[in-house]
Amino acid sequence: MARASSVKDVAALAGVSLGTVSNVLNRPDRVSPGTRGKVEQAMRDLGFVRNESARQLRAGHSRMLAYVLLDARNPFFTDVAEGAERAAEAADLSLFLCHSDNRASREGDYLAHLVEQRVQGILVTPVDPHASVLGDVRRNGTPLVIVDRTRDDDEFCSVAVDDVLGGRLAVEHLLEQGHTRVAFIGGPATIGQVRDRLEGARQAWAESGLPDDQLVVVPTEGLTVVEGRSAGERVMGIGRKRRPTAAFCANDLLALGLLQQLSTAGSTVPGDLAIVGYDDIEYASAAAVPLTSVRQPRQELGRRATELVLDEADNPDHRHEQVVFTPELVARRSTLG
Amino acid sequence: MARASSVKDVAALAGVSLGTVSNVLNRPDRVSPGTRGKVEQAMRDLGFVRNESARQLRAGHSRMLAYVLLDARNPFFTDVAEGAERAAEAADLSLFLCHSDNRASREGDYLAHLVEQRVQGILVTPVDPHASVLGDVRRNGTPLVIVDRTRDDDEFCSVAVDDVLGGRLAVEHLLEQGHTRVAFIGGPATIGQVRDRLEGARQAWAESGLPDDQLVVVPTEGLTVVEGRSAGERVMGIGRKRRPTAAFCANDLLALGLLQQLSTAGSTVPGDLAIVGYDDIEYASAAAVPLTSVRQPRQELGRRATELVLDEADNPDHRHEQVVFTPELVARRSTLG
DNA sequence: TTGTATGCGTTATCAC
DNA sequence: GTGATAACGCATACAA
């Protein structure tokens, strides 16, 4: 494979000047049909492909968007990515996914590379939304939007969902179903989401007037199926009288693990324990017992984040905006007996 | 945000020439500690970031690798990606994920963009391994390796797993467990994988001497949880006497759906139906009944594919290679009573 | 050790 | 309608 051919090669073969080739590429109307034909033929003959690096160098920025995400295995993030992908497509940009796998170092490497690449914009669900690395990106002139996380300042655009409200919705639903002992399953508390959902749960609980200690917090070390199973053992290990009759899980993976654990142990859902999940991922409705869950507008998150990052890139009057979406409870068999 | 600063700006501020700045960047040993200090300080002051486009233009190729994958929601592919990611990291390259979502048009758009971007190499699990678009990439000088698919020629490097053997392993295991009526669940037959796994199943069946019609093919329209549930209804709808006592599913998602359907309907696994899945994704071992499955060396696939694409990029004597890995059966409760 | 000059491929401006 | 030319930012060969 010889060196790829350039506009110069095309020009030589077509017997025209380099400028004309460029015109065929970028303003075909300015060039006569005859020469255009010759040029296009030459391009085909040589298998000419634009060199995007050179284009970018000239233009000052690339036609790429990137989404740096925490966990490619979590359908929540891939759904967000799908929304972003569609918005990117509509703007004639390509969206690339970068998997940080929850590691700050990898996240940092990707962000650095993307800034060097002069991408149009970056969406990121960061390991730590307050890490200075995000500020560095901005300082270097690359628009950046925080997805599914928030900061307590307004230095960045962000899109997120009201997790406190989500927590309220879940617990209010369980209260309506007559439960008076409820477990909150989730952790670690370092994750803002987990804290907010618990906070919402507590607010709803306080308003119910039930004793505080009947809302039991069962901590987990992560938001995974395996952790859900382990939490299930702990919940069902509580003595009959003090055992919760319902559980609100900080995400659906936990809820699925919990469901599996109960099913393995011969307990029934919602008979022995009602379950509410969070995220409403596809597996939630397809579970053995379809799962009640708090739905977030996932694709919408990605779409809006993309719009914001493009506004930051294109609009000189851009103002940072913190968008907060409203979650919605989807009731299914796991709480409806 | 003003225009990003360039080596020229750094040189001006540091009071040295542009070449010296470049040397600080690329051969720091060639420059005296004193001037190096000045230059580095200037870089910090200006927030200088290399322009990767310009670097690429100069170098002729980028420091990017890409994996164009079919389905970001399938853990199989994200595991492959993880293996590729690690190999890329070791070579000091960045791996970007492109989600074609099983759409040929999106796959084509991504491939075109990557070629224009002059990426170092592309890994792809294509919608159609024989589509001409793959040949176009190669013709344009970008190394490309096919992942988890094969072609019947040797125009490309590829890495795959021996699915015929995988099918044999699954059915041989069920035969050993004493089953004499088995369902193969999977489809559509347009997917090479599905065909190969069925082929392997048939080979093992033929060698067992059991009547052909006791290996029942239950077709599905895709390899998803939902399809698995639907297949479950059909299998259990078969009259008692002719009903299979075991099912071999073309992937784990189908198997999980099947498992859920049985559990919902009050049937037991493996009592009423033993189940073998394929892929051994994380959810397989974490399922309500841990799933027997055929494991593929997923990360290894990604790692090897990356090595091959880098060899194609760097080694003038590169020869295309079709690597075929050997699958392995992992027996768990879903077949072991 | 440091500085100068050239070219990578593209686009856009300006003559012709 | 077409052609010559400069510029984008960087890396390198070579000169000082």
XYZ file of C-alpha atoms (C1' of nucleotides) in Angstrom:
706
model
C 0.000 0.000 0.000
C 1.651 3.130 -1.251
C 1.181 6.486 0.371
C -2.425 7.614 0.143
C -3.049 10.032 -2.678
C -3.602 13.702 -2.108
C -5.411 16.491 -3.892
C -2.149 17.157 -5.648
C -2.082 13.679 -7.153
C -5.670 14.028 -8.238
C -4.923 17.379 -9.827
C -1.965 15.956 -11.709
C -3.927 13.010 -13.040
C -6.898 15.146 -14.030
C -4.634 17.735 -15.608
C -6.003 20.601 -13.547
C -4.704 22.658 -10.697
C -4.899 21.742 -7.083
C -7.294 24.577 -6.355
C -9.786 23.202 -8.815
C -9.775 19.851 -7.111
C -10.489 21.555 -3.843
C -13.363 23.385 -5.468
C -14.832 20.149 -6.721
C -14.718 18.949 -3.151
C -16.077 22.015 -1.409
C -17.974 24.179 -3.906
C -18.836 21.921 -6.822
C -21.045 24.626 -8.322
C -18.065 26.863 -9.011
C -16.585 24.373 -11.436
C -17.744 23.446 -14.924
C -19.360 20.046 -15.398
C -16.638 18.967 -17.789
C -13.694 19.500 -15.500
C -15.707 18.247 -12.560
C -16.199 14.974 -14.355
C -12.503 14.634 -15.078
C -11.616 15.378 -11.486
C -14.148 12.966 -10.074
C -12.889 10.248 -12.375
C -9.338 10.860 -11.241
C -10.464 10.640 -7.627
C -12.048 7.284 -8.265
C -9.001 6.027 -10.133
C -6.708 6.947 -7.295
C -9.052 5.973 -4.520
C -8.710 9.436 -3.125
C -9.788 10.014 0.468
C -9.741 13.391 2.159
C -7.157 13.695 4.880
C -9.148 14.736 7.900
C -6.065 15.785 9.869
C -5.163 18.373 7.290
C -8.734 19.560 7.146
C -8.814 19.907 10.884
C -5.545 21.737 11.001
C -6.943 24.215 8.571
C -10.355 24.446 10.210
C -9.006 24.637 13.724
C -11.293 21.956 15.085
C -12.443 18.474 14.260
C -15.781 16.965 13.387
C -15.697 14.588 16.310
C -17.684 14.416 19.485
C -16.782 12.073 22.297
C -18.596 10.610 25.241
C -16.333 9.439 28.039
C -18.382 7.029 30.060
C -17.904 5.155 33.293
C -19.207 1.731 32.495
C -19.922 0.400 29.051
C -21.562 -2.659 30.560
C -24.307 -0.642 32.207
C -27.176 -0.259 29.750
C -27.989 3.101 31.278
C -24.873 4.612 29.777
C -25.236 2.948 26.417
C -28.739 4.368 26.193
C -27.434 7.823 26.984
C -24.818 7.233 24.311
C -27.498 6.271 21.839
C -29.305 9.569 22.388
C -26.057 11.442 21.954
C -25.251 9.462 18.849
C -28.507 10.489 17.207
C -28.058 14.143 18.031
C -24.506 13.978 16.703
C -25.667 12.362 13.504
C -28.190 15.142 13.021
C -25.359 17.681 13.290
C -23.254 15.661 10.861
C -20.665 14.811 13.486
C -19.359 11.450 14.605
C -19.652 10.368 18.196
C -16.859 8.255 19.652
C -17.194 6.378 22.900
C -14.370 6.252 25.420
C -14.660 3.765 28.227
C -12.998 5.001 31.400
C -14.095 1.892 33.270
C -14.404 3.947 36.447
C -10.678 4.638 36.470
C -9.585 8.219 36.929
C -6.295 7.606 35.143
C -7.961 6.263 32.044
C -10.475 9.053 32.085
C -7.607 11.516 32.286
C -5.768 9.906 29.383
C -8.828 10.033 27.198
C -9.624 13.625 28.064
C -6.064 14.682 27.333
C -6.090 12.928 24.001
C -9.430 14.445 23.061
C -8.244 17.929 23.892
C -5.124 17.409 21.791
C -7.373 16.112 19.073
C -9.303 19.416 19.251
C -12.625 17.597 19.216
C -15.720 19.752 18.896
C -16.913 18.774 22.302
C -16.805 16.251 25.083
C -19.587 14.666 27.063
C -18.397 13.003 30.207
C -19.800 11.085 33.102
C -16.787 11.638 35.324
C -15.369 9.470 38.043
C -15.349 12.604 40.174
C -17.323 15.608 38.950
C -15.154 17.938 40.999
C -11.808 16.663 39.769
C -9.576 19.396 38.421
C -9.042 17.505 35.194
C -12.425 18.732 33.973
C -11.403 22.319 34.533
C -8.237 21.677 32.570
C -10.236 20.587 29.573
C -12.328 23.714 29.631
C -9.282 25.898 30.114
C -7.832 24.396 26.987
C -10.807 25.497 25.000
C -12.733 22.292 24.522
C -16.436 22.473 25.326
C -17.414 19.929 27.965
C -20.751 18.878 29.376
C -21.195 16.758 32.472
C -23.678 13.959 32.069
C -25.650 12.321 34.860
C -23.613 14.059 37.525
C -23.819 17.525 39.008
C -21.468 20.013 40.595
C -22.304 22.585 43.172
C -21.139 25.441 40.991
C -22.115 26.501 37.491
C -18.755 26.193 35.779
C -20.081 23.651 33.295
C -23.207 22.698 31.504
C -24.658 19.547 32.932
C -27.589 17.294 32.380
C -28.900 15.104 35.136
C -32.040 13.715 36.596
C -33.593 14.770 39.878
C -32.524 11.852 42.005
C -34.008 13.218 45.187
C -37.370 13.283 43.482
C -36.740 9.787 42.133
C -36.118 8.540 45.643
C -39.342 10.158 46.812
C -41.351 8.608 44.014
C -40.069 5.146 44.846
C -40.831 5.369 48.536
C -44.153 7.143 48.098
C -45.190 4.286 45.843
C -44.256 1.715 48.471
C -46.094 3.673 51.151
C -49.175 3.737 48.959
C -48.953 -0.021 48.714
C -49.172 -0.149 52.495
C -45.580 -0.986 53.370
C -44.401 0.251 56.746
C -40.949 -1.324 56.845
C -38.734 -0.613 53.861
C -35.088 -1.276 53.043
C -32.981 1.133 51.043
C -30.292 -0.877 49.264
C -27.329 0.919 47.748
C -23.848 2.278 48.061
C -21.186 3.399 48.289
C -22.262 6.749 49.679
C -19.458 8.432 47.761
C -21.702 8.285 44.699
C -23.842 11.403 44.576
C -26.701 9.515 42.973
C -26.890 7.076 45.828
C -26.930 9.856 48.387
C -29.649 11.775 46.560
C -31.909 8.793 46.106
C -31.583 7.960 49.771
C -32.243 11.567 50.660
C -35.474 11.501 48.643
C -36.451 8.255 50.285
C -35.910 9.801 53.709
C -37.935 12.874 52.840
C -40.899 10.780 51.784
C -40.477 8.623 54.852
C -40.414 11.592 57.190
C -43.606 12.906 55.661
C -45.313 9.599 56.252
C -44.874 9.956 59.976
C -43.597 6.388 60.322
C -40.713 5.781 62.774
C -37.333 6.571 61.273
C -35.869 3.196 62.121
C -38.387 1.405 59.939
C -36.510 2.710 56.899
C -33.469 0.448 56.985
C -30.345 1.296 55.023
C -28.555 -1.753 53.624
C -25.218 -0.559 52.249
C -23.523 -2.128 49.237
C -20.058 -1.727 47.829
C -21.199 -1.109 44.321
C -24.199 -1.038 42.021
C -23.943 -4.519 40.540
C -25.961 -7.699 40.279
C -23.569 -9.512 42.570
C -23.907 -6.844 45.252
C -27.674 -7.113 44.958
C -27.533 -10.813 45.687
C -25.411 -10.246 48.725
C -27.737 -7.514 49.965
C -30.617 -9.924 49.520
C -29.047 -12.389 51.894
C -28.635 -9.697 54.476
C -32.187 -8.406 54.156
C -33.758 -11.818 54.391
C -31.488 -12.627 57.303
C -33.280 -10.037 59.419
C -35.680 -11.556 61.941
C -39.281 -11.939 60.779
C -40.720 -9.208 62.907
C -38.239 -6.530 62.015
C -37.744 -7.544 58.407
C -38.753 -5.021 55.728
C -41.585 -6.004 53.416
C -40.233 -3.926 50.578
C -36.883 -2.809 49.197
C -35.918 0.239 47.188
C -32.693 -0.410 45.291
C -30.432 2.381 44.140
C -30.331 0.876 40.653
C -31.799 -1.918 38.587
C -28.737 -4.133 38.631
C -28.972 -4.319 42.402
C -32.682 -5.008 42.100
C -32.079 -7.810 39.623
C -29.499 -9.379 41.907
C -31.884 -9.092 44.796
C -34.643 -10.682 42.761
C -32.404 -13.576 41.788
C -31.302 -14.137 45.358
C -34.898 -14.266 46.575
C -35.915 -16.586 43.802
C -32.991 -18.890 44.574
C -33.898 -18.898 48.248
C -37.499 -19.741 47.465
C -38.959 -16.388 48.468
C -41.572 -14.694 46.343
C -41.779 -11.208 44.927
C -43.713 -9.159 45.872
C -45.208 -11.549 48.443
C -42.202 -11.827 50.701
C -40.538 -8.666 49.515
C -41.687 -6.011 47.104
C -38.917 -4.448 44.993
C -38.431 -1.081 43.335
C -35.422 -0.541 41.113
C -33.983 2.544 39.515
C -33.121 3.302 35.859
C -35.726 1.106 34.165
C -33.180 -0.630 31.989
C -34.441 -3.096 29.426
C -33.719 -6.066 31.678
C -35.989 -4.585 34.351
C -39.160 -5.150 32.388
C -37.864 -8.455 31.042
C -37.006 -9.875 34.464
C -38.619 -13.036 35.814
C -40.863 -10.754 37.839
C -41.136 -7.521 35.886
C -39.577 -4.828 37.971
C -41.139 -1.616 39.173
C -38.522 1.020 38.513
C -37.829 4.718 38.381
C -37.304 5.653 34.780
C -34.902 8.299 33.668
C -35.120 9.828 30.206
C -31.857 8.275 29.171
C -31.734 8.994 25.470
C -33.024 12.471 26.210
C -30.078 13.022 28.530
C -27.678 12.207 25.730
C -29.542 14.286 23.211
C -29.703 17.367 25.397
C -26.088 17.045 26.464
C -25.077 17.001 22.827
C -27.105 20.093 22.074
C -25.508 21.905 24.970
C -21.988 20.983 23.984
C -22.622 22.133 20.429
C -24.050 25.390 21.675
C -20.956 25.911 23.751
C -18.864 25.211 20.661
C -20.752 27.391 18.202
C -22.529 30.103 20.097
C -20.398 33.009 21.305
C -23.181 34.008 23.710
C -23.291 30.570 25.260
C -24.284 30.461 28.904
C -23.796 27.390 31.035
C -26.958 25.596 31.892
C -27.755 22.894 34.397
C -30.571 20.827 33.018
C -32.441 18.623 35.434
C -34.891 16.092 34.080
C -37.799 14.634 35.972
C -37.901 10.907 36.631
C -41.025 8.823 36.461
C -42.147 5.735 38.305
C -43.097 2.711 36.227
C -45.124 0.285 38.320
C -44.926 -3.397 37.483
C -45.511 -6.737 39.140
C -42.620 -6.571 41.596
C -44.676 -4.211 43.763
C -48.200 -4.873 42.579
C -48.868 -8.350 43.919
C -11.626 31.535 25.138
C -9.020 32.845 22.741
C -7.394 30.715 20.104
C -5.367 27.915 21.644
C -1.693 28.701 21.866
C 0.854 27.077 19.580
C 4.514 26.226 19.814
C 5.160 29.592 18.265
C 3.465 31.394 21.131
C 5.386 29.332 23.621
C 8.636 30.103 21.845
C 7.907 33.809 21.860
C 7.072 33.871 25.553
C 10.081 31.781 26.493
C 12.337 33.835 24.279
C 13.592 30.853 22.305
C 13.033 29.523 18.832
C 10.190 27.365 17.753
C 12.488 24.421 17.112
C 13.671 24.457 20.667
C 10.155 24.222 21.957
C 9.597 21.261 19.727
C 12.750 19.687 21.096
C 11.547 20.128 24.641
C 8.454 18.247 23.600
C 10.064 15.434 21.656
C 13.726 15.088 22.659
C 14.046 16.799 26.023
C 17.590 15.448 26.398
C 18.838 17.578 23.527
C 18.040 20.787 25.363
C 19.808 22.329 28.342
C 18.052 22.225 31.688
C 17.936 25.992 31.862
C 16.093 26.636 28.625
C 13.966 23.577 29.198
C 12.772 25.113 32.432
C 11.917 28.394 30.737
C 10.030 26.625 27.991
C 8.099 24.425 30.354
C 7.132 27.424 32.415
C 5.900 29.211 29.319
C 3.870 26.166 28.380
C 2.217 26.169 31.760
C 1.547 29.893 31.612
C -0.136 29.596 28.263
C -1.895 26.318 28.957
C -0.248 24.922 25.868
C -1.651 21.709 24.431
C -0.172 19.949 21.436
C -2.342 20.056 18.361
C -2.757 16.432 17.457
C -4.066 17.217 13.967
C -0.854 18.957 13.053
C 1.172 16.153 14.544
C -0.790 13.632 12.567
C -0.484 15.555 9.374
C 3.232 15.563 9.815
C 3.455 11.948 10.923
C 1.081 10.667 8.272
C -1.046 8.703 10.692
C -2.803 9.139 13.984
C -2.394 7.569 17.386
C -5.938 6.276 17.403
C -7.356 2.814 17.188
C -11.059 2.186 16.783
C -13.356 -0.723 17.394
C -16.577 -0.581 15.436
C -18.961 -2.877 17.240
C -22.424 -4.178 16.590
C -24.081 -3.910 19.940
C -22.774 -1.941 22.870
C -25.453 -3.450 25.097
C -24.106 -6.965 24.667
C -21.474 -7.584 27.333
C -19.667 -9.882 24.939
C -18.591 -6.949 22.821
C -17.690 -4.728 25.707
C -15.441 -7.474 27.025
C -13.756 -7.750 23.655
C -13.382 -3.990 23.746
C -11.804 -4.185 27.170
C -9.145 -6.572 25.885
C -8.474 -4.303 22.942
C -8.330 -1.301 25.233
C -5.599 -2.884 27.308
C -3.523 -3.847 24.306
C -3.928 -0.351 22.918
C -2.855 1.191 26.186
C 0.263 -0.970 26.148
C 1.109 0.398 22.708
C 0.428 3.940 23.891
C -2.546 4.354 21.622
C -6.104 5.331 22.427
C -8.984 3.056 21.567
C -12.260 4.640 20.545
C -15.493 2.724 20.387
C -17.955 3.226 17.564
C -21.388 1.758 17.956
C -22.885 0.693 14.646
C -25.982 -0.656 16.386
C -26.265 -3.326 13.719
C -26.913 -0.745 11.045
C -24.880 -0.995 7.880
C -25.258 2.700 7.149
C -23.886 3.764 10.503
C -21.081 1.271 10.211
C -20.250 2.728 6.823
C -20.263 6.287 8.129
C -17.938 5.396 10.949
C -15.545 3.484 8.711
C -15.408 6.357 6.243
C -14.699 8.842 8.986
C -11.999 6.645 10.477
C -10.285 6.258 7.151
C -10.330 10.010 6.607
C -8.992 10.354 10.102
C -6.082 8.095 9.069
C -6.395 6.046 12.232
C -3.668 3.509 12.880
C -6.056 0.654 12.584
C -9.630 -0.495 12.785
C -11.140 -3.476 14.518
C -14.617 -4.255 13.348
C -17.350 -6.732 14.022
C -19.188 -6.029 10.804
C -22.868 -6.257 10.027
C -21.829 -8.266 6.990
C -18.261 -9.586 6.847
C -18.434 -9.796 3.069
C -19.660 -6.260 2.466
C -17.509 -4.335 0.015
C -17.126 -1.477 2.458
C -14.461 -3.458 4.291
C -12.454 -3.835 1.133
C -12.716 -0.095 0.554
C -11.112 0.575 3.910
C -8.207 -1.663 3.128
C -7.811 -0.199 -0.327
C -7.500 3.192 1.282
C -4.586 2.035 3.318
C -6.069 1.577 6.759
C -5.289 -1.713 8.486
C -8.443 -3.580 9.423
C -9.060 -6.712 11.415
C -12.354 -8.560 11.553
C -13.427 -9.547 15.034
C -15.712 -12.431 15.917
C -16.646 -13.014 12.300
C -14.921 -14.850 9.499
C -14.755 -14.656 5.740
C -14.143 -17.467 3.364
C -11.082 -15.829 1.885
C -7.903 -14.531 3.475
C -8.117 -10.909 2.474
C -8.099 -9.756 6.089
C -6.774 -10.716 9.438
C -9.507 -12.026 11.637
C -9.957 -13.355 15.111
C -12.820 -15.622 15.969
C -13.774 -18.578 18.059
C -14.489 -22.045 16.752
C -18.256 -21.995 16.984
C -18.700 -25.423 15.478
C -16.594 -26.829 18.289
C -18.563 -24.729 20.790
C -21.781 -26.262 19.532
C -20.296 -29.727 19.886
C -19.141 -29.074 23.434
C -22.590 -27.919 24.470
C -24.418 -30.892 23.039
C -21.824 -33.442 24.125
C -22.249 -32.142 27.658
C -26.011 -32.578 27.483
C -25.620 -36.086 26.068
C -23.318 -36.957 28.937
C -26.006 -35.788 31.319
C -28.305 -38.359 29.752
C -30.556 -36.107 27.690
C -32.020 -37.679 24.567
C -34.314 -34.868 23.429
C -32.670 -31.482 23.061
C -33.798 -28.138 21.669
C -31.466 -25.822 19.809
C -32.707 -22.276 20.309
C -31.374 -19.530 18.090
C -31.630 -17.451 14.967
C -31.758 -15.884 12.547
C -29.796 -18.292 10.384
C -28.252 -15.375 8.540
C -25.834 -15.016 11.433
C -22.796 -17.201 10.793
C -22.355 -17.849 14.483
C -25.806 -19.296 14.811
C -25.289 -21.566 11.846
C -21.937 -22.796 13.128
C -23.170 -23.526 16.623
C -26.086 -25.465 15.205
C -23.747 -27.297 12.872
C -21.608 -28.353 15.818
C -24.680 -29.428 17.720
C -25.767 -31.554 14.772
C -22.353 -33.166 14.444
C -22.351 -34.199 18.072
C -25.909 -35.407 17.747
C -25.133 -37.498 14.692
C -22.257 -39.169 16.499
C -24.536 -40.047 19.394
C -26.659 -42.202 17.122
C -29.888 -40.716 18.446
C -32.678 -40.038 15.933
C -32.264 -36.770 14.082
C -35.698 -35.513 14.966
C -34.941 -35.560 18.661
C -32.730 -32.516 18.155
C -35.395 -29.853 17.709
C -34.540 -26.481 16.216
C -36.504 -23.588 17.751
C -35.830 -20.519 15.615
C -35.694 -17.011 17.029
C -35.606 -13.636 15.340
C -32.672 -12.355 17.321
C -30.337 -13.098 20.187
C -32.092 -11.202 22.955
C -33.679 -11.829 26.336
C -37.130 -11.163 24.952
C -36.655 -13.700 22.181
C -35.528 -16.221 24.774
C -38.750 -15.800 26.700
C -40.798 -16.296 23.615
C -38.812 -19.390 22.688
C -39.440 -20.713 26.187
C -43.173 -20.556 25.662
C -42.848 -22.497 22.458
C -40.610 -25.179 23.937
C -42.778 -25.749 26.957
C -45.825 -25.787 24.716
C -44.619 -29.009 23.142
C -46.523 -32.073 24.327
C -45.016 -33.881 27.315
C -43.840 -36.908 25.442
C -42.084 -35.086 22.654
C -40.828 -32.175 24.735
C -37.040 -31.733 25.010
C -35.506 -32.118 28.445
C -32.692 -29.745 27.661
C -32.060 -26.648 25.580
C -28.903 -25.318 23.987
C -29.233 -21.578 23.370
C -27.169 -19.777 20.762
C -26.226 -17.136 23.320
C -26.596 -16.280 26.985
C -29.190 -13.586 26.526
C -31.524 -16.133 24.986
C -30.717 -18.517 27.821
C -31.489 -15.882 30.427
C -34.802 -15.095 28.780
C -35.595 -18.782 28.656
C -34.709 -19.149 32.308
C -36.946 -16.252 33.270
C -39.847 -17.609 31.272
C -39.561 -21.012 32.938
C -39.309 -19.475 36.363
C -42.362 -17.319 35.691
C -44.294 -20.344 34.501
C -43.338 -22.304 37.585
C -41.030 -24.757 35.841
C -37.695 -25.674 37.358
C -34.192 -25.672 35.939
C -32.661 -28.124 35.351
C -35.509 -30.384 36.559
C -37.992 -29.552 33.827
C -35.449 -28.259 31.372
C -31.686 -28.123 31.510
C -30.124 -25.081 29.857
C -26.789 -24.401 28.185
C -25.995 -20.872 27.092
C -23.186 -19.442 25.006
C -20.706 -16.641 25.735
C -20.496 -16.979 29.524
C -21.255 -13.336 30.129
C -21.164 -12.090 33.691
C -24.924 -12.361 34.075
C -24.728 -16.055 33.229
C -22.991 -17.005 36.439
C -25.030 -14.479 38.412
C -28.399 -15.737 37.169
C -31.057 -17.113 39.526
C -29.885 -20.546 38.457
C -26.237 -20.203 37.490
C -25.977 -20.966 33.833
C -23.859 -23.591 32.149
C -22.310 -21.817 29.201
C -19.722 -22.030 26.472
C -17.026 -19.540 27.274
C -15.148 -17.624 24.648
C -11.866 -15.918 25.461
C -13.406 -12.509 24.969
C -10.670 -10.216 26.216
C -8.166 -12.389 24.412
C -10.042 -11.803 21.169
C -9.698 -8.074 21.599
C -6.069 -8.289 22.604
C -5.064 -10.476 19.675
C -7.042 -8.396 17.202
C -5.208 -5.325 18.370
C -1.848 -7.016 17.973
C -2.741 -8.062 14.463
C -3.896 -4.638 13.414
C -0.717 -3.098 14.774
C 1.377 -5.651 12.948
C -0.438 -4.792 9.751
C 0.281 -1.131 10.431
C 3.947 -1.436 11.347
C 5.346 -4.548 9.781
C 6.128 -4.368 6.072
C 6.252 -8.171 5.942
C 2.814 -8.495 7.469
C 0.835 -11.509 6.381
C -2.861 -11.854 7.022
C -3.716 -14.356 9.654
C -6.995 -15.970 10.660
C -6.817 -16.714 14.340
C -9.330 -19.171 15.722
C -9.642 -19.570 19.462
C -10.960 -22.608 21.249
C -14.075 -22.299 23.392
C -14.548 -24.047 26.689
C -17.602 -25.389 28.473
C -18.290 -24.093 31.974
C -20.713 -26.394 33.749
C -22.993 -24.900 36.388
C -26.286 -25.679 38.092
C -28.506 -25.155 35.073
C -27.436 -28.554 33.756
C -26.121 -30.247 36.876
C -29.292 -30.940 38.877
C 22.925 23.442 22.381
C 20.017 26.292 19.633
C 17.974 28.413 15.420
C 16.225 28.252 10.539
C 13.824 26.356 6.920
C 10.864 23.031 4.764
C 6.856 20.170 4.050
C 2.803 17.361 5.555
C -2.699 18.047 2.787
C -6.229 21.044 2.833
C -8.829 25.292 2.195
C -9.542 30.007 0.950
C -8.174 34.330 -1.028
C -7.057 36.598 -4.851
C -5.492 37.275 -9.371
C -6.050 35.950 -14.068
C -13.970 29.093 -14.498
C -9.403 28.240 -13.186
C -4.696 28.585 -11.161
C -1.109 30.187 -7.988
C -0.150 30.935 -3.230
C -0.342 31.458 1.794
C -1.560 29.613 6.117
C -2.971 26.168 9.755
C 0.831 23.789 13.889
C 4.212 20.648 14.241
C 8.543 17.836 13.622
C 12.809 17.276 11.613
C 17.058 17.804 8.828
C 20.482 20.770 8.699
C 23.082 25.016 9.558
C 25.146 27.896 12.910
